[in-house]
């Protein structure tokens, strides 16, 4: 896969559907690069076809700490030397946690 020079790199989990899918599509539409993850990588292949060179689809179960470290290490290794003025921007979506709970924690 040929990788375009990104402005920003986002790592988004849960991209097979719902909010994660919506966020990753918005990121890609604005021209940024995304590391899109889901438990089943096959659910992300259409993103790689629709946005060639702009998205890296990886399998990730966020309950598996070892896999989290592997994916993060791979993404950082792949992009750290290519970022230039860009930066890695993780997006965290906490399933089942309401905005009022997050605001109370701030």
PDB file of N, CA and C in Angstrom:
ATOM      1  N   UNK A   1       0.846  -1.178   0.000  1.00  0.00           N
ATOM      2  CA  UNK A   1       0.000   0.000   0.000  1.00  0.00           C
ATOM      3  C   UNK A   1       0.891   1.240   0.000  1.00  0.00           C
ATOM      4  N   UNK A   2       0.655   2.136  -0.912  1.00  0.00           N
ATOM      5  CA  UNK A   2       1.375   3.414  -0.931  1.00  0.00           C
ATOM      6  C   UNK A   2       0.659   4.367   0.011  1.00  0.00           C
ATOM      7  N   UNK A   3       1.427   4.972   0.915  1.00  0.00           N
ATOM      8  CA  UNK A   3       0.853   5.851   1.927  1.00  0.00           C
ATOM      9  C   UNK A   3       1.081   7.303   1.543  1.00  0.00           C
ATOM     10  N   UNK A   4      -0.009   8.085   1.514  1.00  0.00           N
ATOM     11  CA  UNK A   4       0.088   9.515   1.243  1.00  0.00           C
ATOM     12  C   UNK A   4       0.701  10.212   2.454  1.00  0.00           C
ATOM     13  N   UNK A   5       1.246  11.409   2.251  1.00  0.00           N
ATOM     14  CA  UNK A   5       1.773  12.203   3.360  1.00  0.00           C
ATOM     15  C   UNK A   5       0.588  12.792   4.130  1.00  0.00           C
ATOM     16  N   UNK A   6       0.358  12.343   5.364  1.00  0.00           N
ATOM     17  CA  UNK A   6      -0.811  12.819   6.108  1.00  0.00           C
ATOM     18  C   UNK A   6      -0.563  14.149   6.804  1.00  0.00           C
ATOM     19  N   UNK A   7      -1.663  14.894   7.033  1.00  0.00           N
ATOM     20  CA  UNK A   7      -1.601  16.074   7.886  1.00  0.00           C
ATOM     21  C   UNK A   7      -1.680  15.628   9.337  1.00  0.00           C
ATOM     22  N   UNK A   8      -2.620  14.742   9.617  1.00  0.00           N
ATOM     23  CA  UNK A   8      -2.793  14.171  10.946  1.00  0.00           C
ATOM     24  C   UNK A   8      -3.041  12.678  10.796  1.00  0.00           C
ATOM     25  N   UNK A   9      -2.663  11.933  11.794  1.00  0.00           N
ATOM     26  CA  UNK A   9      -2.923  10.499  11.825  1.00  0.00           C
ATOM     27  C   UNK A   9      -3.804  10.217  13.029  1.00  0.00           C
ATOM     28  N   UNK A  10      -4.927   9.591  12.785  1.00  0.00           N
ATOM     29  CA  UNK A  10      -5.876   9.249  13.834  1.00  0.00           C
ATOM     30  C   UNK A  10      -5.900   7.740  13.995  1.00  0.00           C
ATOM     31  N   UNK A  11      -5.960   7.245  15.213  1.00  0.00           N
ATOM     32  CA  UNK A  11      -6.187   5.846  15.487  1.00  0.00           C
ATOM     33  C   UNK A  11      -7.564   5.747  16.123  1.00  0.00           C
ATOM     34  N   UNK A  12      -8.475   5.066  15.423  1.00  0.00           N
ATOM     35  CA  UNK A  12      -9.864   4.987  15.881  1.00  0.00           C
ATOM     36  C   UNK A  12     -10.239   3.518  16.049  1.00  0.00           C
ATOM     37  N   UNK A  13     -10.824   3.187  17.188  1.00  0.00           N
ATOM     38  CA  UNK A  13     -11.268   1.821  17.435  1.00  0.00           C
ATOM     39  C   UNK A  13     -12.763   1.700  17.144  1.00  0.00           C
ATOM     40  N   UNK A  14     -13.215   0.483  16.964  1.00  0.00           N
ATOM     41  CA  UNK A  14     -14.647   0.237  16.755  1.00  0.00           C
ATOM     42  C   UNK A  14     -15.162   0.752  15.430  1.00  0.00           C
ATOM     43  N   UNK A  15     -14.372   0.629  14.386  1.00  0.00           N
ATOM     44  CA  UNK A  15     -14.714   1.225  13.091  1.00  0.00           C
ATOM     45  C   UNK A  15     -15.594   0.358  12.197  1.00  0.00           C
ATOM     46  N   UNK A  16     -16.022  -0.795  12.681  1.00  0.00           N
ATOM     47  CA  UNK A  16     -16.852  -1.650  11.842  1.00  0.00           C
ATOM     48  C   UNK A  16     -18.266  -1.089  11.692  1.00  0.00           C
ATOM     49  N   UNK A  17     -18.726  -0.308  12.669  1.00  0.00           N
ATOM     50  CA  UNK A  17     -20.076   0.257  12.589  1.00  0.00           C
ATOM     51  C   UNK A  17     -20.218   1.396  13.595  1.00  0.00           C
ATOM     52  N   UNK A  18     -21.373   1.998  13.584  1.00  0.00           N
ATOM     53  CA  UNK A  18     -21.736   2.999  14.592  1.00  0.00           C
ATOM     54  C   UNK A  18     -20.866   4.239  14.619  1.00  0.00           C
ATOM     55  N   UNK A  19     -20.633   4.716  15.825  1.00  0.00           N
ATOM     56  CA  UNK A  19     -19.908   5.966  16.028  1.00  0.00           C
ATOM     57  C   UNK A  19     -18.472   5.889  15.513  1.00  0.00           C
ATOM     58  N   UNK A  20     -17.784   4.783  15.785  1.00  0.00           N
ATOM     59  CA  UNK A  20     -16.415   4.630  15.289  1.00  0.00           C
ATOM     60  C   UNK A  20     -16.349   4.724  13.779  1.00  0.00           C
ATOM     61  N   UNK A  21     -17.284   4.091  13.101  1.00  0.00           N
ATOM     62  CA  UNK A  21     -17.345   4.114  11.633  1.00  0.00           C
ATOM     63  C   UNK A  21     -17.597   5.540  11.138  1.00  0.00           C
ATOM     64  N   UNK A  22     -18.522   6.229  11.780  1.00  0.00           N
ATOM     65  CA  UNK A  22     -18.833   7.613  11.389  1.00  0.00           C
ATOM     66  C   UNK A  22     -17.632   8.527  11.570  1.00  0.00           C
ATOM     67  N   UNK A  23     -16.945   8.385  12.690  1.00  0.00           N
ATOM     68  CA  UNK A  23     -15.771   9.224  12.937  1.00  0.00           C
ATOM     69  C   UNK A  23     -14.667   8.966  11.919  1.00  0.00           C
ATOM     70  N   UNK A  24     -14.383   7.707  11.647  1.00  0.00           N
ATOM     71  CA  UNK A  24     -13.290   7.413  10.723  1.00  0.00           C
ATOM     72  C   UNK A  24     -13.623   7.921   9.318  1.00  0.00           C
ATOM     73  N   UNK A  25     -14.874   7.836   8.906  1.00  0.00           N
ATOM     74  CA  UNK A  25     -15.256   8.355   7.586  1.00  0.00           C
ATOM     75  C   UNK A  25     -15.101   9.878   7.527  1.00  0.00           C
ATOM     76  N   UNK A  26     -15.473  10.568   8.603  1.00  0.00           N
ATOM     77  CA  UNK A  26     -15.314  12.029   8.648  1.00  0.00           C
ATOM     78  C   UNK A  26     -13.834  12.408   8.588  1.00  0.00           C
ATOM     79  N   UNK A  27     -13.002  11.669   9.282  1.00  0.00           N
ATOM     80  CA  UNK A  27     -11.557  11.909   9.272  1.00  0.00           C
ATOM     81  C   UNK A  27     -11.003  11.747   7.862  1.00  0.00           C
ATOM     82  N   UNK A  28     -11.401  10.686   7.199  1.00  0.00           N
ATOM     83  CA  UNK A  28     -10.911  10.414   5.852  1.00  0.00           C
ATOM     84  C   UNK A  28     -11.417  11.447   4.851  1.00  0.00           C
ATOM     85  N   UNK A  29     -12.677  11.867   4.988  1.00  0.00           N
ATOM     86  CA  UNK A  29     -13.228  12.880   4.076  1.00  0.00           C
ATOM     87  C   UNK A  29     -12.479  14.201   4.172  1.00  0.00           C
ATOM     88  N   UNK A  30     -11.953  14.532   5.351  1.00  0.00           N
ATOM     89  CA  UNK A  30     -11.231  15.807   5.493  1.00  0.00           C
ATOM     90  C   UNK A  30      -9.776  15.690   5.046  1.00  0.00           C
ATOM     91  N   UNK A  31      -9.371  14.490   4.615  1.00  0.00           N
ATOM     92  CA  UNK A  31      -8.037  14.326   4.049  1.00  0.00           C
ATOM     93  C   UNK A  31      -6.968  13.851   5.007  1.00  0.00           C
ATOM     94  N   UNK A  32      -7.335  13.572   6.250  1.00  0.00           N
ATOM     95  CA  UNK A  32      -6.370  13.045   7.207  1.00  0.00           C
ATOM     96  C   UNK A  32      -6.209  11.545   7.004  1.00  0.00           C
ATOM     97  N   UNK A  33      -5.245  10.962   7.680  1.00  0.00           N
ATOM     98  CA  UNK A  33      -4.984   9.535   7.609  1.00  0.00           C
ATOM     99  C   UNK A  33      -5.562   8.866   8.841  1.00  0.00           C
ATOM    100  N   UNK A  34      -6.067   7.639   8.685  1.00  0.00           N
ATOM    101  CA  UNK A  34      -6.644   6.925   9.820  1.00  0.00           C
ATOM    102  C   UNK A  34      -6.096   5.513   9.912  1.00  0.00           C
ATOM    103  N   UNK A  35      -5.792   5.125  11.129  1.00  0.00           N
ATOM    104  CA  UNK A  35      -5.571   3.724  11.451  1.00  0.00           C
ATOM    105  C   UNK A  35      -6.911   3.282  12.025  1.00  0.00           C
ATOM    106  N   UNK A  36      -7.668   2.547  11.214  1.00  0.00           N
ATOM    107  CA  UNK A  36      -9.007   2.101  11.596  1.00  0.00           C
ATOM    108  C   UNK A  36      -8.925   0.686  12.139  1.00  0.00           C
ATOM    109  N   UNK A  37      -9.504   0.467  13.308  1.00  0.00           N
ATOM    110  CA  UNK A  37      -9.434  -0.864  13.905  1.00  0.00           C
ATOM    111  C   UNK A  37     -10.830  -1.399  14.201  1.00  0.00           C
ATOM    112  N   UNK A  38     -10.922  -2.721  14.183  1.00  0.00           N
ATOM    113  CA  UNK A  38     -12.154  -3.433  14.526  1.00  0.00           C
ATOM    114  C   UNK A  38     -11.773  -4.857  14.891  1.00  0.00           C
ATOM    115  N   UNK A  39     -12.658  -5.544  15.551  1.00  0.00           N
ATOM    116  CA  UNK A  39     -12.383  -6.949  15.896  1.00  0.00           C
ATOM    117  C   UNK A  39     -12.203  -7.800  14.648  1.00  0.00           C
ATOM    118  N   UNK A  40     -12.925  -7.462  13.597  1.00  0.00           N
ATOM    119  CA  UNK A  40     -12.852  -8.198  12.340  1.00  0.00           C
ATOM    120  C   UNK A  40     -12.375  -7.254  11.240  1.00  0.00           C
ATOM    121  N   UNK A  41     -11.145  -7.419  10.803  1.00  0.00           N
ATOM    122  CA  UNK A  41     -10.543  -6.541   9.798  1.00  0.00           C
ATOM    123  C   UNK A  41     -11.340  -6.521   8.491  1.00  0.00           C
ATOM    124  N   UNK A  42     -11.984  -7.624   8.169  1.00  0.00           N
ATOM    125  CA  UNK A  42     -12.737  -7.711   6.910  1.00  0.00           C
ATOM    126  C   UNK A  42     -13.842  -6.668   6.825  1.00  0.00           C
ATOM    127  N   UNK A  43     -14.363  -6.220   7.962  1.00  0.00           N
ATOM    128  CA  UNK A  43     -15.421  -5.204   7.957  1.00  0.00           C
ATOM    129  C   UNK A  43     -14.887  -3.826   7.562  1.00  0.00           C
ATOM    130  N   UNK A  44     -13.564  -3.704   7.443  1.00  0.00           N
ATOM    131  CA  UNK A  44     -12.941  -2.406   7.134  1.00  0.00           C
ATOM    132  C   UNK A  44     -12.374  -2.339   5.717  1.00  0.00           C
ATOM    133  N   UNK A  45     -12.411  -3.443   4.993  1.00  0.00           N
ATOM    134  CA  UNK A  45     -11.777  -3.491   3.679  1.00  0.00           C
ATOM    135  C   UNK A  45     -12.378  -2.495   2.698  1.00  0.00           C
ATOM    136  N   UNK A  46     -13.659  -2.212   2.831  1.00  0.00           N
ATOM    137  CA  UNK A  46     -14.280  -1.231   1.939  1.00  0.00           C
ATOM    138  C   UNK A  46     -13.682   0.161   2.136  1.00  0.00           C
ATOM    139  N   UNK A  47     -13.257   0.478   3.362  1.00  0.00           N
ATOM    140  CA  UNK A  47     -12.617   1.781   3.614  1.00  0.00           C
ATOM    141  C   UNK A  47     -11.277   1.870   2.886  1.00  0.00           C
ATOM    142  N   UNK A  48     -10.510   0.775   2.919  1.00  0.00           N
ATOM    143  CA  UNK A  48      -9.227   0.764   2.204  1.00  0.00           C
ATOM    144  C   UNK A  48      -9.436   0.916   0.699  1.00  0.00           C
ATOM    145  N   UNK A  49     -10.513   0.354   0.184  1.00  0.00           N
ATOM    146  CA  UNK A  49     -10.798   0.471  -1.251  1.00  0.00           C
ATOM    147  C   UNK A  49     -11.287   1.877  -1.604  1.00  0.00           C
ATOM    148  N   UNK A  50     -12.115   2.442  -0.745  1.00  0.00           N
ATOM    149  CA  UNK A  50     -12.686   3.771  -0.998  1.00  0.00           C
ATOM    150  C   UNK A  50     -11.663   4.894  -0.788  1.00  0.00           C
ATOM    151  N   UNK A  51     -10.714   4.692   0.136  1.00  0.00           N
ATOM    152  CA  UNK A  51      -9.709   5.706   0.463  1.00  0.00           C
ATOM    153  C   UNK A  51      -8.305   5.104   0.357  1.00  0.00           C
ATOM    154  N   UNK A  52      -7.885   4.731  -0.851  1.00  0.00           N
ATOM    155  CA  UNK A  52      -6.578   4.067  -0.997  1.00  0.00           C
ATOM    156  C   UNK A  52      -5.424   4.970  -0.556  1.00  0.00           C
ATOM    157  N   UNK A  53      -4.501   4.376   0.198  1.00  0.00           N
ATOM    158  CA  UNK A  53      -3.334   5.114   0.669  1.00  0.00           C
ATOM    159  C   UNK A  53      -3.603   6.061   1.812  1.00  0.00           C
ATOM    160  N   UNK A  54      -4.839   6.080   2.303  1.00  0.00           N
ATOM    161  CA  UNK A  54      -5.216   7.032   3.345  1.00  0.00           C
ATOM    162  C   UNK A  54      -5.668   6.353   4.633  1.00  0.00           C
ATOM    163  N   UNK A  55      -5.936   5.051   4.562  1.00  0.00           N
ATOM    164  CA  UNK A  55      -6.417   4.334   5.743  1.00  0.00           C
ATOM    165  C   UNK A  55      -5.694   2.996   5.856  1.00  0.00           C
ATOM    166  N   UNK A  56      -5.350   2.661   7.067  1.00  0.00           N
ATOM    167  CA  UNK A  56      -4.754   1.368   7.378  1.00  0.00           C
ATOM    168  C   UNK A  56      -5.742   0.640   8.273  1.00  0.00           C
ATOM    169  N   UNK A  57      -6.275  -0.489   7.791  1.00  0.00           N
ATOM    170  CA  UNK A  57      -7.257  -1.265   8.537  1.00  0.00           C
ATOM    171  C   UNK A  57      -6.545  -2.383   9.290  1.00  0.00           C
ATOM    172  N   UNK A  58      -6.734  -2.413  10.605  1.00  0.00           N
ATOM    173  CA  UNK A  58      -6.088  -3.423  11.442  1.00  0.00           C
ATOM    174  C   UNK A  58      -7.107  -4.090  12.357  1.00  0.00           C
ATOM    175  N   UNK A  59      -6.866  -5.366  12.623  1.00  0.00           N
ATOM    176  CA  UNK A  59      -7.708  -6.099  13.558  1.00  0.00           C
ATOM    177  C   UNK A  59      -7.272  -5.768  14.980  1.00  0.00           C
ATOM    178  N   UNK A  60      -8.243  -5.460  15.836  1.00  0.00           N
ATOM    179  CA  UNK A  60      -7.930  -5.134  17.227  1.00  0.00           C
ATOM    180  C   UNK A  60      -9.133  -5.412  18.117  1.00  0.00           C
ATOM    181  N   UNK A  61      -8.908  -6.187  19.142  1.00  0.00           N
ATOM    182  CA  UNK A  61      -9.875  -6.381  20.215  1.00  0.00           C
ATOM    183  C   UNK A  61      -9.331  -5.571  21.389  1.00  0.00           C
ATOM    184  N   UNK A  62     -10.038  -4.522  21.773  1.00  0.00           N
ATOM    185  CA  UNK A  62      -9.514  -3.607  22.790  1.00  0.00           C
ATOM    186  C   UNK A  62      -9.473  -4.208  24.189  1.00  0.00           C
ATOM    187  N   UNK A  63      -9.964  -5.426  24.344  1.00  0.00           N
ATOM    188  CA  UNK A  63      -9.837  -6.099  25.636  1.00  0.00           C
ATOM    189  C   UNK A  63      -8.542  -6.901  25.724  1.00  0.00           C
ATOM    190  N   UNK A  64      -7.795  -6.955  24.641  1.00  0.00           N
ATOM    191  CA  UNK A  64      -6.540  -7.714  24.572  1.00  0.00           C
ATOM    192  C   UNK A  64      -5.367  -6.737  24.661  1.00  0.00           C
ATOM    193  N   UNK A  65      -4.802  -6.590  25.864  1.00  0.00           N
ATOM    194  CA  UNK A  65      -3.722  -5.618  26.087  1.00  0.00           C
ATOM    195  C   UNK A  65      -2.516  -5.857  25.177  1.00  0.00           C
ATOM    196  N   UNK A  66      -2.149  -7.104  24.975  1.00  0.00           N
ATOM    197  CA  UNK A  66      -1.004  -7.409  24.115  1.00  0.00           C
ATOM    198  C   UNK A  66      -1.251  -6.932  22.685  1.00  0.00           C
ATOM    199  N   UNK A  67      -2.471  -7.133  22.194  1.00  0.00           N
ATOM    200  CA  UNK A  67      -2.808  -6.700  20.839  1.00  0.00           C
ATOM    201  C   UNK A  67      -2.816  -5.168  20.747  1.00  0.00           C
ATOM    202  N   UNK A  68      -3.259  -4.516  21.799  1.00  0.00           N
ATOM    203  CA  UNK A  68      -3.249  -3.042  21.820  1.00  0.00           C
ATOM    204  C   UNK A  68      -1.811  -2.546  21.658  1.00  0.00           C
ATOM    205  N   UNK A  69      -0.889  -3.116  22.414  1.00  0.00           N
ATOM    206  CA  UNK A  69       0.515  -2.721  22.329  1.00  0.00           C
ATOM    207  C   UNK A  69       1.087  -3.005  20.941  1.00  0.00           C
ATOM    208  N   UNK A  70       0.718  -4.124  20.339  1.00  0.00           N
ATOM    209  CA  UNK A  70       1.196  -4.466  18.997  1.00  0.00           C
ATOM    210  C   UNK A  70       0.699  -3.455  17.966  1.00  0.00           C
ATOM    211  N   UNK A  71      -0.596  -3.146  18.020  1.00  0.00           N
ATOM    212  CA  UNK A  71      -1.180  -2.212  17.050  1.00  0.00           C
ATOM    213  C   UNK A  71      -0.591  -0.812  17.225  1.00  0.00           C
ATOM    214  N   UNK A  72      -0.504  -0.337  18.455  1.00  0.00           N
ATOM    215  CA  UNK A  72       0.062   0.991  18.698  1.00  0.00           C
ATOM    216  C   UNK A  72       1.523   1.046  18.272  1.00  0.00           C
ATOM    217  N   UNK A  73       2.290   0.013  18.616  1.00  0.00           N
ATOM    218  CA  UNK A  73       3.694  -0.032  18.216  1.00  0.00           C
ATOM    219  C   UNK A  73       3.856  -0.026  16.707  1.00  0.00           C
ATOM    220  N   UNK A  74       3.032  -0.804  16.019  1.00  0.00           N
ATOM    221  CA  UNK A  74       3.094  -0.864  14.559  1.00  0.00           C
ATOM    222  C   UNK A  74       2.734   0.485  13.944  1.00  0.00           C
ATOM    223  N   UNK A  75       1.654   1.091  14.427  1.00  0.00           N
ATOM    224  CA  UNK A  75       1.219   2.379  13.887  1.00  0.00           C
ATOM    225  C   UNK A  75       2.274   3.458  14.112  1.00  0.00           C
ATOM    226  N   UNK A  76       2.840   3.505  15.306  1.00  0.00           N
ATOM    227  CA  UNK A  76       3.874   4.509  15.588  1.00  0.00           C
ATOM    228  C   UNK A  76       5.128   4.258  14.752  1.00  0.00           C
ATOM    229  N   UNK A  77       5.523   3.023  14.620  1.00  0.00           N
ATOM    230  CA  UNK A  77       6.693   2.678  13.802  1.00  0.00           C
ATOM    231  C   UNK A  77       6.468   3.081  12.347  1.00  0.00           C
ATOM    232  N   UNK A  78       5.286   2.808  11.854  1.00  0.00           N
ATOM    233  CA  UNK A  78       4.971   3.091  10.453  1.00  0.00           C
ATOM    234  C   UNK A  78       4.938   4.592  10.165  1.00  0.00           C
ATOM    235  N   UNK A  79       4.410   5.387  11.093  1.00  0.00           N
ATOM    236  CA  UNK A  79       4.171   6.798  10.804  1.00  0.00           C
ATOM    237  C   UNK A  79       5.139   7.778  11.437  1.00  0.00           C
ATOM    238  N   UNK A  80       5.845   7.402  12.472  1.00  0.00           N
ATOM    239  CA  UNK A  80       6.694   8.352  13.187  1.00  0.00           C
ATOM    240  C   UNK A  80       7.696   9.035  12.267  1.00  0.00           C
ATOM    241  N   UNK A  81       8.309   8.309  11.385  1.00  0.00           N
ATOM    242  CA  UNK A  81       9.282   8.902  10.477  1.00  0.00           C
ATOM    243  C   UNK A  81       8.671   9.668   9.328  1.00  0.00           C
ATOM    244  N   UNK A  82       7.381   9.511   9.096  1.00  0.00           N
ATOM    245  CA  UNK A  82       6.719  10.135   7.946  1.00  0.00           C
ATOM    246  C   UNK A  82       5.879  11.351   8.312  1.00  0.00           C
ATOM    247  N   UNK A  83       5.733  11.616   9.603  1.00  0.00           N
ATOM    248  CA  UNK A  83       4.753  12.611  10.006  1.00  0.00           C
ATOM    249  C   UNK A  83       5.142  14.046   9.699  1.00  0.00           C
ATOM    250  N   UNK A  84       6.408  14.384   9.777  1.00  0.00           N
ATOM    251  CA  UNK A  84       6.778  15.777   9.530  1.00  0.00           C
ATOM    252  C   UNK A  84       6.027  16.679  10.481  1.00  0.00           C
ATOM    253  N   UNK A  85       5.165  17.543   9.943  1.00  0.00           N
ATOM    254  CA  UNK A  85       4.385  18.462  10.765  1.00  0.00           C
ATOM    255  C   UNK A  85       3.105  17.853  11.298  1.00  0.00           C
ATOM    256  N   UNK A  86       2.795  16.613  10.921  1.00  0.00           N
ATOM    257  CA  UNK A  86       1.570  15.969  11.393  1.00  0.00           C
ATOM    258  C   UNK A  86       1.798  15.375  12.781  1.00  0.00           C
ATOM    259  N   UNK A  87       0.728  14.960  13.400  1.00  0.00           N
ATOM    260  CA  UNK A  87       0.851  14.309  14.698  1.00  0.00           C
ATOM    261  C   UNK A  87      -0.187  13.200  14.820  1.00  0.00           C
ATOM    262  N   UNK A  88       0.097  12.229  15.670  1.00  0.00           N
ATOM    263  CA  UNK A  88      -0.834  11.135  15.903  1.00  0.00           C
ATOM    264  C   UNK A  88      -1.922  11.630  16.832  1.00  0.00           C
ATOM    265  N   UNK A  89      -3.183  11.433  16.439  1.00  0.00           N
ATOM    266  CA  UNK A  89      -4.310  11.932  17.210  1.00  0.00           C
ATOM    267  C   UNK A  89      -5.252  10.775  17.536  1.00  0.00           C
ATOM    268  N   UNK A  90      -5.110  10.172  18.722  1.00  0.00           N
ATOM    269  CA  UNK A  90      -6.034   9.082  19.054  1.00  0.00           C
ATOM    270  C   UNK A  90      -7.405   9.635  19.410  1.00  0.00           C
ATOM    271  N   UNK A  91      -8.430   8.896  19.060  1.00  0.00           N
ATOM    272  CA  UNK A  91      -9.789   9.237  19.459  1.00  0.00           C
ATOM    273  C   UNK A  91     -10.292   8.112  20.329  1.00  0.00           C
ATOM    274  N   UNK A  92     -10.776   8.451  21.502  1.00  0.00           N
ATOM    275  CA  UNK A  92     -11.241   7.436  22.431  1.00  0.00           C
ATOM    276  C   UNK A  92     -12.749   7.555  22.560  1.00  0.00           C
ATOM    277  N   UNK A  93     -13.436   6.463  22.287  1.00  0.00           N
ATOM    278  CA  UNK A  93     -14.885   6.389  22.457  1.00  0.00           C
ATOM    279  C   UNK A  93     -15.158   5.334  23.515  1.00  0.00           C
ATOM    280  N   UNK A  94     -15.787   5.720  24.584  1.00  0.00           N
ATOM    281  CA  UNK A  94     -16.070   4.794  25.677  1.00  0.00           C
ATOM    282  C   UNK A  94     -17.513   4.323  25.557  1.00  0.00           C
ATOM    283  N   UNK A  95     -17.694   3.119  25.074  1.00  0.00           N
ATOM    284  CA  UNK A  95     -19.025   2.554  24.893  1.00  0.00           C
ATOM    285  C   UNK A  95     -19.757   2.477  26.231  1.00  0.00           C
ATOM    286  N   UNK A  96     -20.964   3.017  26.270  1.00  0.00           N
ATOM    287  CA  UNK A  96     -21.774   2.923  27.471  1.00  0.00           C
ATOM    288  C   UNK A  96     -21.504   3.995  28.506  1.00  0.00           C
ATOM    289  N   UNK A  97     -20.602   4.914  28.234  1.00  0.00           N
ATOM    290  CA  UNK A  97     -20.307   5.999  29.166  1.00  0.00           C
ATOM    291  C   UNK A  97     -20.909   7.277  28.609  1.00  0.00           C
ATOM    292  N   UNK A  98     -21.836   7.853  29.333  1.00  0.00           N
ATOM    293  CA  UNK A  98     -22.521   9.047  28.870  1.00  0.00           C
ATOM    294  C   UNK A  98     -21.684  10.303  29.024  1.00  0.00           C
ATOM    295  N   UNK A  99     -22.064  11.340  28.279  1.00  0.00           N
ATOM    296  CA  UNK A  99     -21.342  12.611  28.319  1.00  0.00           C
ATOM    297  C   UNK A  99     -21.402  13.237  29.712  1.00  0.00           C
ATOM    298  N   UNK A 100     -22.511  13.030  30.429  1.00  0.00           N
ATOM    299  CA  UNK A 100     -22.620  13.605  31.771  1.00  0.00           C
ATOM    300  C   UNK A 100     -21.584  12.981  32.715  1.00  0.00           C
ATOM    301  N   UNK A 101     -21.313  11.681  32.553  1.00  0.00           N
ATOM    302  CA  UNK A 101     -20.296  11.016  33.361  1.00  0.00           C
ATOM    303  C   UNK A 101     -18.901  11.578  33.050  1.00  0.00           C
ATOM    304  N   UNK A 102     -18.623  11.768  31.763  1.00  0.00           N
ATOM    305  CA  UNK A 102     -17.319  12.302  31.369  1.00  0.00           C
ATOM    306  C   UNK A 102     -17.152  13.727  31.872  1.00  0.00           C
ATOM    307  N   UNK A 103     -18.197  14.536  31.785  1.00  0.00           N
ATOM    308  CA  UNK A 103     -18.125  15.918  32.260  1.00  0.00           C
ATOM    309  C   UNK A 103     -17.882  15.971  33.759  1.00  0.00           C
ATOM    310  N   UNK A 104     -18.487  15.058  34.494  1.00  0.00           N
ATOM    311  CA  UNK A 104     -18.307  15.016  35.947  1.00  0.00           C
ATOM    312  C   UNK A 104     -16.888  14.637  36.325  1.00  0.00           C
ATOM    313  N   UNK A 105     -16.209  13.891  35.442  1.00  0.00           N
ATOM    314  CA  UNK A 105     -14.835  13.463  35.702  1.00  0.00           C
ATOM    315  C   UNK A 105     -13.828  14.546  35.342  1.00  0.00           C
ATOM    316  N   UNK A 106     -14.247  15.552  34.587  1.00  0.00           N
ATOM    317  CA  UNK A 106     -13.318  16.588  34.115  1.00  0.00           C
ATOM    318  C   UNK A 106     -12.950  17.553  35.211  1.00  0.00           C
TER     319      UNK A 106
END
